[in-house]
mmCIF file of C-alpha atoms and ligand atoms in Angstrom:
data_model
loop_
_atom_site.group_PDB
_atom_site.id
_atom_site.type_symbol
_atom_site.label_atom_id
_atom_site.label_comp_id
_atom_site.label_asym_id
_atom_site.label_seq_id
_atom_site.Cartn_x
_atom_site.Cartn_y
_atom_site.Cartn_z
ATOM 1 C CA UNK A 1384 -6.966 38.639 28.241
ATOM 2 C CA UNK A 1385 -9.071 40.203 25.468
ATOM 3 C CA UNK A 1386 -11.942 38.379 23.876
ATOM 4 C CA UNK A 1387 -13.118 38.679 20.302
ATOM 5 C CA UNK A 1388 -15.513 41.530 21.172
ATOM 6 C CA UNK A 1389 -12.677 43.686 22.318
ATOM 7 C CA UNK A 1390 -13.669 43.500 25.997
ATOM 8 C CA UNK A 1391 -11.551 42.151 28.668
ATOM 9 C CA UNK A 1392 -12.793 38.703 29.653
ATOM 10 C CA UNK A 1393 -13.530 39.628 33.226
ATOM 11 C CA UNK A 1394 -16.072 42.263 32.117
ATOM 12 C CA UNK A 1395 -18.278 39.395 30.965
ATOM 13 C CA UNK A 1396 -17.755 37.408 34.095
ATOM 14 C CA UNK A 1397 -21.128 37.850 35.899
ATOM 15 C CA UNK A 1398 -23.332 35.881 33.519
ATOM 16 C CA UNK A 1399 -21.305 34.063 30.993
ATOM 17 C CA UNK A 1400 -22.675 31.756 28.357
ATOM 18 C CA UNK A 1401 -20.864 29.861 25.693
ATOM 19 C CA UNK A 1402 -21.003 31.966 22.531
ATOM 20 C CA UNK A 1403 -21.359 28.833 20.443
ATOM 21 C CA UNK A 1404 -23.682 26.417 22.267
ATOM 22 C CA UNK A 1405 -25.159 28.705 24.889
ATOM 23 C CA UNK A 1406 -24.173 26.550 27.837
ATOM 24 C CA UNK A 1407 -23.571 28.428 31.075
ATOM 25 C CA UNK A 1408 -19.884 28.774 31.643
ATOM 26 C CA UNK A 1409 -18.309 27.691 34.874
ATOM 27 C CA UNK A 1410 -15.205 28.854 36.613
ATOM 28 C CA UNK A 1411 -13.210 26.297 34.657
ATOM 29 C CA UNK A 1412 -14.180 27.669 31.276
ATOM 30 C CA UNK A 1413 -12.005 30.720 30.742
ATOM 31 C CA UNK A 1414 -11.758 30.101 27.029
ATOM 32 C CA UNK A 1415 -12.678 33.379 25.389
ATOM 33 C CA UNK A 1416 -16.396 33.106 26.063
ATOM 34 C CA UNK A 1417 -16.741 29.503 25.017
ATOM 35 C CA UNK A 1418 -17.141 26.297 26.908
ATOM 36 C CA UNK A 1419 -14.135 24.017 26.757
ATOM 37 C CA UNK A 1420 -15.776 21.639 24.307
ATOM 38 C CA UNK A 1421 -16.647 24.364 21.816
ATOM 39 C CA UNK A 1422 -13.311 26.031 22.298
ATOM 40 C CA UNK A 1423 -11.485 22.813 21.390
ATOM 41 C CA UNK A 1424 -13.645 22.372 18.321
ATOM 42 C CA UNK A 1425 -12.835 25.888 17.180
ATOM 43 C CA UNK A 1426 -9.173 25.758 18.112
ATOM 44 C CA UNK A 1427 -7.876 22.224 17.837
ATOM 45 C CA UNK A 1428 -4.620 21.765 19.666
ATOM 46 C CA UNK A 1429 -2.962 20.697 16.430
ATOM 47 C CA UNK A 1430 -3.956 20.072 12.851
ATOM 48 C CA UNK A 1431 -2.384 17.518 10.525
ATOM 49 C CA UNK A 1432 -2.710 16.590 6.880
ATOM 50 C CA UNK A 1433 -4.955 13.544 6.709
ATOM 51 C CA UNK A 1434 -2.828 11.522 4.343
ATOM 52 C CA UNK A 1435 0.798 10.878 3.469
ATOM 53 C CA UNK A 1436 2.474 8.556 1.038
ATOM 54 C CA UNK A 1437 5.930 7.527 2.142
ATOM 55 C CA UNK A 1438 8.666 5.330 0.655
ATOM 56 C CA UNK A 1439 10.293 2.705 2.827
ATOM 57 C CA UNK A 1440 13.417 0.804 1.845
ATOM 58 C CA UNK A 1441 12.927 -2.962 1.877
ATOM 59 C CA UNK A 1442 16.496 -3.572 2.980
ATOM 60 C CA UNK A 1443 17.539 -0.897 5.456
ATOM 61 C CA UNK A 1444 14.229 0.696 6.501
ATOM 62 C CA UNK A 1445 15.245 4.194 5.374
ATOM 63 C CA UNK A 1446 12.224 6.336 4.556
ATOM 64 C CA UNK A 1447 11.565 9.256 2.264
ATOM 65 C CA UNK A 1448 8.823 11.545 1.061
ATOM 66 C CA UNK A 1449 10.660 12.353 -2.141
ATOM 67 C CA UNK A 1450 14.335 11.958 -2.966
ATOM 68 C CA UNK A 1451 15.970 12.387 0.401
ATOM 69 C CA UNK A 1452 16.232 9.151 2.319
ATOM 70 C CA UNK A 1453 16.344 9.296 6.105
ATOM 71 C CA UNK A 1454 17.962 6.468 8.007
ATOM 72 C CA UNK A 1455 15.780 5.135 10.807
ATOM 73 C CA UNK A 1456 17.002 4.672 14.361
ATOM 74 C CA UNK A 1457 16.216 1.001 14.020
ATOM 75 C CA UNK A 1458 14.899 -1.190 11.241
ATOM 76 C CA UNK A 1459 11.595 -2.349 12.742
ATOM 77 C CA UNK A 1460 8.463 -1.417 10.811
ATOM 78 C CA UNK A 1461 6.320 -0.011 13.634
ATOM 79 C CA UNK A 1462 9.217 1.965 14.985
ATOM 80 C CA UNK A 1463 9.851 3.303 11.460
ATOM 81 C CA UNK A 1464 6.193 4.322 11.174
ATOM 82 C CA UNK A 1465 6.517 6.192 14.446
ATOM 83 C CA UNK A 1466 9.609 7.961 13.149
ATOM 84 C CA UNK A 1467 7.805 8.827 9.896
ATOM 85 C CA UNK A 1468 4.959 10.420 11.850
ATOM 86 C CA UNK A 1469 7.314 12.342 14.111
ATOM 87 C CA UNK A 1470 9.392 13.580 11.225
ATOM 88 C CA UNK A 1471 6.735 14.402 8.634
ATOM 89 C CA UNK A 1472 3.734 15.333 10.799
ATOM 90 C CA UNK A 1473 4.772 16.362 14.266
ATOM 91 C CA UNK A 1474 8.161 17.971 13.781
ATOM 92 C CA UNK A 1475 7.053 21.572 14.315
ATOM 93 C CA UNK A 1476 4.883 20.637 17.338
ATOM 94 C CA UNK A 1477 7.653 18.610 18.894
ATOM 95 C CA UNK A 1478 9.966 21.589 18.533
ATOM 96 C CA UNK A 1479 7.544 23.767 20.512
ATOM 97 C CA UNK A 1480 7.653 21.051 23.118
ATOM 98 C CA UNK A 1481 4.311 21.828 24.748
ATOM 99 C CA UNK A 1482 2.157 18.887 23.699
ATOM 100 C CA UNK A 1483 2.522 15.277 24.778
ATOM 101 C CA UNK A 1484 1.770 12.993 21.850
ATOM 102 C CA UNK A 1485 0.666 9.416 21.895
ATOM 103 C CA UNK A 1486 0.448 7.291 18.734
ATOM 104 C CA UNK A 1487 -1.531 4.164 18.155
ATOM 105 C CA UNK A 1488 -1.930 2.076 15.034
ATOM 106 C CA UNK A 1489 -5.431 1.065 14.023
ATOM 107 C CA UNK A 1490 -4.944 -2.620 13.290
ATOM 108 C CA UNK A 1491 -8.332 -2.895 11.596
ATOM 109 C CA UNK A 1492 -7.064 -0.522 8.929
ATOM 110 C CA UNK A 1493 -4.014 -2.563 7.946
ATOM 111 C CA UNK A 1494 -3.809 -3.471 4.281
ATOM 112 C CA UNK A 1495 -1.182 -5.907 3.068
ATOM 113 C CA UNK A 1496 0.217 -6.504 -0.410
ATOM 114 C CA UNK A 1497 0.329 -9.914 -2.044
ATOM 115 C CA UNK A 1498 3.889 -10.138 -0.708
ATOM 116 C CA UNK A 1499 2.643 -9.591 2.842
ATOM 117 C CA UNK A 1500 4.022 -6.092 3.109
ATOM 118 C CA UNK A 1501 1.968 -3.570 5.043
ATOM 119 C CA UNK A 1502 0.988 -0.995 2.440
ATOM 120 C CA UNK A 1503 -1.618 1.156 4.140
ATOM 121 C CA UNK A 1504 -2.708 1.937 7.657
ATOM 122 C CA UNK A 1505 -4.350 4.488 9.877
ATOM 123 C CA UNK A 1506 -2.393 6.065 12.687
ATOM 124 C CA UNK A 1507 -4.302 7.704 15.509
ATOM 125 C CA UNK A 1508 -2.484 10.607 17.117
ATOM 126 C CA UNK A 1509 -3.547 11.952 20.490
ATOM 127 C CA UNK A 1510 -2.116 15.102 21.921
ATOM 128 C CA UNK A 1511 -2.489 16.640 25.361
ATOM 129 C CA UNK A 1512 -1.438 20.141 26.244
ATOM 130 C CA UNK A 1513 1.215 19.719 28.867
ATOM 131 C CA UNK A 1514 0.109 22.628 31.040
ATOM 132 C CA UNK A 1515 -3.609 21.804 30.901
ATOM 133 C CA UNK A 1516 -4.547 18.142 30.514
ATOM 134 C CA UNK A 1517 -8.172 19.143 29.775
ATOM 135 C CA UNK A 1518 -7.014 20.455 26.443
ATOM 136 C CA UNK A 1519 -6.558 17.535 24.141
ATOM 137 C CA UNK A 1520 -7.098 16.550 20.590
ATOM 138 C CA UNK A 1521 -7.093 13.453 18.436
ATOM 139 C CA UNK A 1522 -6.580 12.993 14.710
ATOM 140 C CA UNK A 1523 -6.333 9.992 12.450
ATOM 141 C CA UNK A 1524 -3.978 10.038 9.502
ATOM 142 C CA UNK A 1525 -3.693 7.576 6.687
ATOM 143 C CA UNK A 1526 -0.239 6.379 5.714
ATOM 144 C CA UNK A 1527 0.487 4.723 2.407
ATOM 145 C CA UNK A 1528 3.735 2.779 2.473
ATOM 146 C CA UNK A 1529 5.599 2.225 -0.793
ATOM 147 C CA UNK A 1530 8.120 -0.523 -0.307
ATOM 148 C CA UNK A 1531 11.138 -0.118 -2.538
ATOM 149 C CA UNK A 1532 14.879 0.102 -2.371
ATOM 150 C CA UNK A 1533 16.668 3.283 -1.396
ATOM 151 C CA UNK A 1534 19.398 4.435 -3.752
ATOM 152 C CA UNK A 1535 22.076 3.018 -1.541
ATOM 153 C CA UNK A 1536 20.619 -0.456 -1.152
ATOM 154 C CA UNK A 1537 19.680 -0.619 -4.795
ATOM 155 C CA UNK A 1538 23.316 0.005 -5.714
ATOM 156 C CA UNK A 1539 24.496 -2.463 -3.118
ATOM 157 C CA UNK A 1540 22.181 -5.198 -4.201
ATOM 158 C CA UNK A 1541 22.665 -4.849 -7.897
ATOM 159 C CA UNK A 1542 26.239 -3.804 -8.183
ATOM 160 C CA UNK A 1543 25.466 -0.950 -10.593
ATOM 161 C CA UNK A 1544 28.357 -1.925 -12.823
ATOM 162 C CA UNK A 1545 26.603 -5.111 -13.826
ATOM 163 C CA UNK A 1546 23.368 -3.369 -14.563
ATOM 164 C CA UNK A 1547 21.581 -4.806 -17.565
ATOM 165 C CA UNK A 1548 18.975 -3.082 -19.651
ATOM 166 C CA UNK A 1549 16.125 -4.578 -21.618
ATOM 167 C CA UNK A 1550 14.667 -2.233 -24.187
ATOM 168 C CA UNK A 1551 11.144 -3.195 -25.199
ATOM 169 C CA UNK A 1552 10.007 -1.534 -28.402
ATOM 170 C CA UNK A 1553 6.887 -1.563 -30.534
ATOM 171 C CA UNK A 1554 6.398 -0.092 -33.987
ATOM 172 C CA UNK A 1555 3.425 2.147 -33.278
ATOM 173 C CA UNK A 1556 0.561 2.992 -30.904
ATOM 174 C CA UNK A 1557 -1.435 -0.016 -32.096
ATOM 175 C CA UNK A 1558 0.862 -2.251 -30.057
ATOM 176 C CA UNK A 1559 0.621 -0.298 -26.800
ATOM 177 C CA UNK A 1560 -1.850 -2.842 -25.396
ATOM 178 C CA UNK A 1561 0.620 -5.581 -26.187
ATOM 179 C CA UNK A 1562 3.338 -3.622 -24.450
ATOM 180 C CA UNK A 1563 1.193 -3.218 -21.355
ATOM 181 C CA UNK A 1564 0.432 -6.924 -21.277
ATOM 182 C CA UNK A 1565 4.132 -7.758 -21.674
ATOM 183 C CA UNK A 1566 5.060 -5.412 -18.848
ATOM 184 C CA UNK A 1567 2.466 -6.988 -16.525
ATOM 185 C CA UNK A 1568 3.823 -10.434 -17.292
ATOM 186 C CA UNK A 1569 7.410 -9.313 -16.822
ATOM 187 C CA UNK A 1570 6.533 -7.764 -13.462
ATOM 188 C CA UNK A 1571 4.881 -10.987 -12.307
ATOM 189 C CA UNK A 1572 7.825 -13.007 -13.519
ATOM 190 C CA UNK A 1573 10.349 -10.687 -11.867
ATOM 191 C CA UNK A 1574 8.431 -10.726 -8.582
ATOM 192 C CA UNK A 1575 8.520 -14.509 -8.495
ATOM 193 C CA UNK A 1576 12.205 -14.540 -9.358
ATOM 194 C CA UNK A 1577 12.871 -12.010 -6.612
ATOM 195 C CA UNK A 1578 11.092 -14.171 -4.065
ATOM 196 C CA UNK A 1579 13.547 -16.971 -4.751
ATOM 197 C CA UNK A 1580 16.615 -14.798 -5.119
ATOM 198 C CA UNK A 1581 16.751 -11.280 -3.727
ATOM 199 C CA UNK A 1582 19.555 -10.317 -6.077
ATOM 200 C CA UNK A 1583 17.180 -10.454 -9.038
ATOM 201 C CA UNK A 1584 14.915 -7.468 -9.521
ATOM 202 C CA UNK A 1585 13.927 -4.636 -11.810
ATOM 203 C CA UNK A 1586 15.480 -1.503 -10.380
ATOM 204 C CA UNK A 1587 13.914 1.036 -12.700
ATOM 205 C CA UNK A 1588 11.445 1.301 -15.581
ATOM 206 C CA UNK A 1589 11.711 4.222 -17.973
ATOM 207 C CA UNK A 1590 9.086 5.214 -20.504
ATOM 208 C CA UNK A 1591 10.249 5.737 -24.047
ATOM 209 C CA UNK A 1592 8.202 6.996 -26.979
ATOM 210 C CA UNK A 1593 7.552 3.533 -28.416
ATOM 211 C CA UNK A 1594 8.405 1.334 -25.506
ATOM 212 C CA UNK A 1595 10.060 0.895 -22.159
ATOM 213 C CA UNK A 1596 13.568 0.509 -20.799
ATOM 214 C CA UNK A 1597 13.860 -1.930 -17.909
ATOM 215 C CA UNK A 1598 16.940 -1.643 -15.715
ATOM 216 C CA UNK A 1599 17.768 -4.983 -14.194
ATOM 217 C CA UNK A 1600 19.914 -5.832 -11.221
ATOM 218 C CA UNK A 1601 21.711 -8.674 -12.979
ATOM 219 C CA UNK A 1602 22.581 -10.001 -16.387
ATOM 220 C CA UNK A 1603 21.103 -13.294 -15.241
ATOM 221 C CA UNK A 1604 17.651 -11.770 -14.854
ATOM 222 C CA UNK A 1605 17.940 -10.367 -18.369
ATOM 223 C CA UNK A 1606 18.523 -13.866 -19.720
ATOM 224 C CA UNK A 1607 15.618 -15.302 -17.725
ATOM 225 C CA UNK A 1608 13.327 -12.590 -19.057
ATOM 226 C CA UNK A 1609 14.391 -13.044 -22.666
ATOM 227 C CA UNK A 1610 13.793 -16.770 -22.401
ATOM 228 C CA UNK A 1611 10.410 -16.146 -20.820
ATOM 229 C CA UNK A 1612 9.387 -13.670 -23.530
ATOM 230 C CA UNK A 1613 10.610 -15.980 -26.304
ATOM 231 C CA UNK A 1614 8.175 -18.640 -25.151
ATOM 232 C CA UNK A 1615 5.251 -16.263 -25.677
ATOM 233 C CA UNK A 1616 6.069 -13.581 -28.232
ATOM 234 C CA UNK A 1617 7.679 -13.002 -31.602
ATOM 235 C CA UNK A 1618 10.330 -10.319 -31.709
ATOM 236 C CA UNK A 1619 13.645 -9.241 -33.131
ATOM 237 C CA UNK A 1620 16.400 -9.448 -30.544
ATOM 238 C CA UNK A 1621 19.646 -7.572 -30.617
ATOM 239 C CA UNK A 1622 22.136 -7.954 -27.786
ATOM 240 C CA UNK A 1623 25.034 -5.637 -27.133
ATOM 241 C CA UNK A 1624 27.582 -5.373 -24.393
ATOM 242 C CA UNK A 1625 29.636 -2.397 -23.472
ATOM 243 C CA UNK A 1626 32.766 -2.278 -21.401
ATOM 244 C CA UNK A 1627 32.098 0.107 -18.517
ATOM 245 C CA UNK A 1628 35.070 -0.460 -16.247
ATOM 246 C CA UNK A 1629 37.238 -2.913 -14.465
ATOM 247 C CA UNK A 1630 36.845 -4.636 -11.133
ATOM 248 C CA UNK A 1631 40.398 -4.352 -9.907
ATOM 249 C CA UNK A 1632 39.769 -6.597 -6.898
ATOM 250 C CA UNK A 1633 38.560 -9.476 -9.022
ATOM 251 C CA UNK A 1634 40.733 -8.530 -11.970
ATOM 252 C CA UNK A 1635 37.759 -8.676 -14.309
ATOM 253 C CA UNK A 1636 36.335 -6.370 -16.926
ATOM 254 C CA UNK A 1637 32.889 -5.006 -16.157
ATOM 255 C CA UNK A 1638 30.253 -4.954 -18.858
ATOM 256 C CA UNK A 1639 26.853 -3.428 -19.235
ATOM 257 C CA UNK A 1640 24.541 -5.691 -21.197
ATOM 258 C CA UNK A 1641 21.725 -4.439 -23.338
ATOM 259 C CA UNK A 1642 18.989 -6.361 -25.118
ATOM 260 C CA UNK A 1643 16.815 -4.601 -27.664
ATOM 261 C CA UNK A 1644 13.504 -6.381 -28.184
ATOM 262 C CA UNK A 1645 11.337 -5.250 -31.094
ATOM 263 C CA UNK A 1646 7.950 -6.899 -31.083
ATOM 264 C CA UNK A 1647 6.753 -8.110 -34.458
ATOM 265 C CA UNK A 1648 3.942 -5.774 -35.561
ATOM 266 C CA UNK A 1649 1.907 -8.573 -37.165
ATOM 267 C CA UNK A 1650 0.227 -11.658 -35.787
ATOM 268 C CA UNK A 1651 -1.472 -14.768 -37.114
ATOM 269 C CA UNK A 1652 -4.498 -14.154 -39.363
ATOM 270 C CA UNK A 1653 -3.655 -10.495 -39.952
ATOM 271 C CA UNK A 1654 -4.405 -9.363 -43.489
ATOM 272 C CA UNK A 1655 -1.592 -7.268 -44.929
ATOM 273 C CA UNK A 1656 -1.417 -5.312 -48.159
ATOM 274 C CA UNK A 1657 1.938 -5.959 -49.868
ATOM 275 C CA UNK A 1658 2.952 -5.086 -53.411
ATOM 276 C CA UNK A 1659 -0.589 -4.551 -54.643
ATOM 277 C CA UNK A 1660 -2.016 -7.682 -53.090
ATOM 278 C CA UNK A 1661 -3.663 -8.820 -49.863
ATOM 279 C CA UNK A 1662 -1.849 -11.484 -47.881
ATOM 280 C CA UNK A 1663 -2.954 -13.352 -44.808
ATOM 281 C CA UNK A 1664 -0.442 -14.236 -42.117
ATOM 282 C CA UNK A 1665 -0.472 -17.997 -42.215
ATOM 283 C CA UNK A 1666 2.299 -18.855 -39.814
ATOM 284 C CA UNK A 1667 5.037 -17.204 -37.806
ATOM 285 C CA UNK A 1668 8.237 -19.132 -37.168
ATOM 286 C CA UNK A 1669 11.211 -18.173 -35.033
ATOM 287 C CA UNK A 1670 12.500 -15.683 -37.569
ATOM 288 C CA UNK A 1671 10.157 -15.716 -40.574
ATOM 289 C CA UNK A 1672 6.587 -14.794 -41.393
ATOM 290 C CA UNK A 1673 4.751 -17.014 -43.866
ATOM 291 C CA UNK A 1674 2.100 -15.184 -45.833
ATOM 292 C CA UNK A 1675 -0.566 -16.510 -48.202
ATOM 293 C CA UNK A 1676 -1.917 -14.338 -51.023
ATOM 294 C CA UNK A 1677 -5.463 -14.138 -52.391
ATOM 295 C CA UNK A 1678 -4.424 -16.193 -55.423
ATOM 296 C CA UNK A 1679 -2.705 -18.724 -53.157
ATOM 297 C CA UNK A 1680 0.812 -17.348 -53.676
ATOM 298 C CA UNK A 1681 3.133 -17.962 -50.781
ATOM 299 C CA UNK A 1682 5.403 -15.240 -49.510
ATOM 300 C CA UNK A 1683 8.095 -15.613 -46.861
ATOM 301 C CA UNK A 1684 9.513 -12.561 -45.174
ATOM 302 C CA UNK A 1685 12.117 -12.021 -42.463
ATOM 303 C CA UNK A 1686 10.949 -10.294 -39.302
ATOM 304 C CA UNK A 1687 13.068 -7.294 -40.246
ATOM 305 C CA UNK A 1688 10.909 -6.697 -43.323
ATOM 306 C CA UNK A 1689 8.032 -5.654 -41.086
ATOM 307 C CA UNK A 1690 10.135 -3.061 -39.313
ATOM 308 C CA UNK A 1691 11.758 -1.623 -42.402
ATOM 309 C CA UNK A 1692 8.678 -1.420 -44.621
ATOM 310 C CA UNK A 1693 5.494 0.488 -44.064
ATOM 311 C CA UNK A 1694 2.917 -2.190 -43.342
ATOM 312 C CA UNK A 1695 -0.713 -1.642 -44.235
ATOM 313 C CA UNK A 1696 -2.943 -3.883 -42.163
ATOM 314 C CA UNK A 1697 -6.461 -4.478 -43.366
ATOM 315 C CA UNK A 1698 -7.986 -6.011 -40.282
ATOM 316 C CA UNK A 1699 -11.370 -4.669 -39.326
HETATM 317 ZN ZN1 ZN B 1108 -20.141 25.543 24.105
HETATM 318 ZN ZN1 ZN B 1109 18.036 1.029 1.933
#
C-alpha cells in the first residue's frame, strides 16, 4: 500500500507516528500513517446530508421527496421513517453492502404538530465496516415530515369529480392583508371540520394575481366555508356549476361547483371620494353600502358599484 508521501507503508514501519496527532502508532494502526482515531476523522466511513424534508401520506403512508410517491412496506410511522432513511440516505451504501447500519430515533428531538403528528425528529445512524469492526462512524440527520395526502389518496378521498373550487378575490394589493387573514381563518375552520369528518379538506391552494383558488374535497365543505365567511365578511358571491361527467354506477350527473367570492374593497368609516364629494361609509348591509356625504346627503350603492368603479379612498 502506498501512503500520501509516495512511499510504501512498510518503509516507515520502524518508528511510526501519527501524522496528525503525533501519537506512536502500534501494530494495529496501519492506516496510512495515522492512528485509527485520526484516520476515521479524516475518512469517515460514510457521509450524509444533515437534513431532509420528506412528504408522508396521511392515509397510506407513502413517502416522497418530490413528486414520486413510494409505497411503504407497511404503514407504521417508525418503519416508514426507517424506509425513508434507507431509500434517501443509505441507498448507495447499502448497494455496496460493506457497512452494517443501525438506526435509532432520538426521542428528545421529537416535535409534534397541534394535530399530534410527528413533524420533526433526529435520526442517529451508526455504521460499522463489516470487515473491520474498529472502523465505525455515527451521524445524526434531521428529518422534517410533511403530512399530506398522496395523489392517489387525495383522489380517493375526494372523488375528484365532485371537486369544488372557492375563488377568493380582492380588488387590489391593499386587501392582501385581509386575504391572508381570511386564508388563516379558512385553514383553521377546515382543520376543525376535517377532524370531525375526514372527507372534508382543502386539497390544493393556488395563488392567483388578486387572490387564491381553494380546491375542496366536497361541495359540502364549500357551503360550510361560504356560511362561515358570510358571518364575518362582506363580499359578492357568484356560484356556478359545470357538468363534468356522469357516474354511470349511480346514474347521476357529476358537477363541479365553483364559488367566486369578491371581497368588498371598503369597510365601515372609510372616506371615499365619489362624484366630487367625500362620503363616509356609514353602514354595510348584506348587499348595499350606505354612505353619508359631507353635507349630510345619503347615498346607497350596491356592492357591485365598488368593483366596477374606480374608488378613491381618502383614509390616512
Ligand atoms: Zn492520530
Ligand atoms: Zn396515500
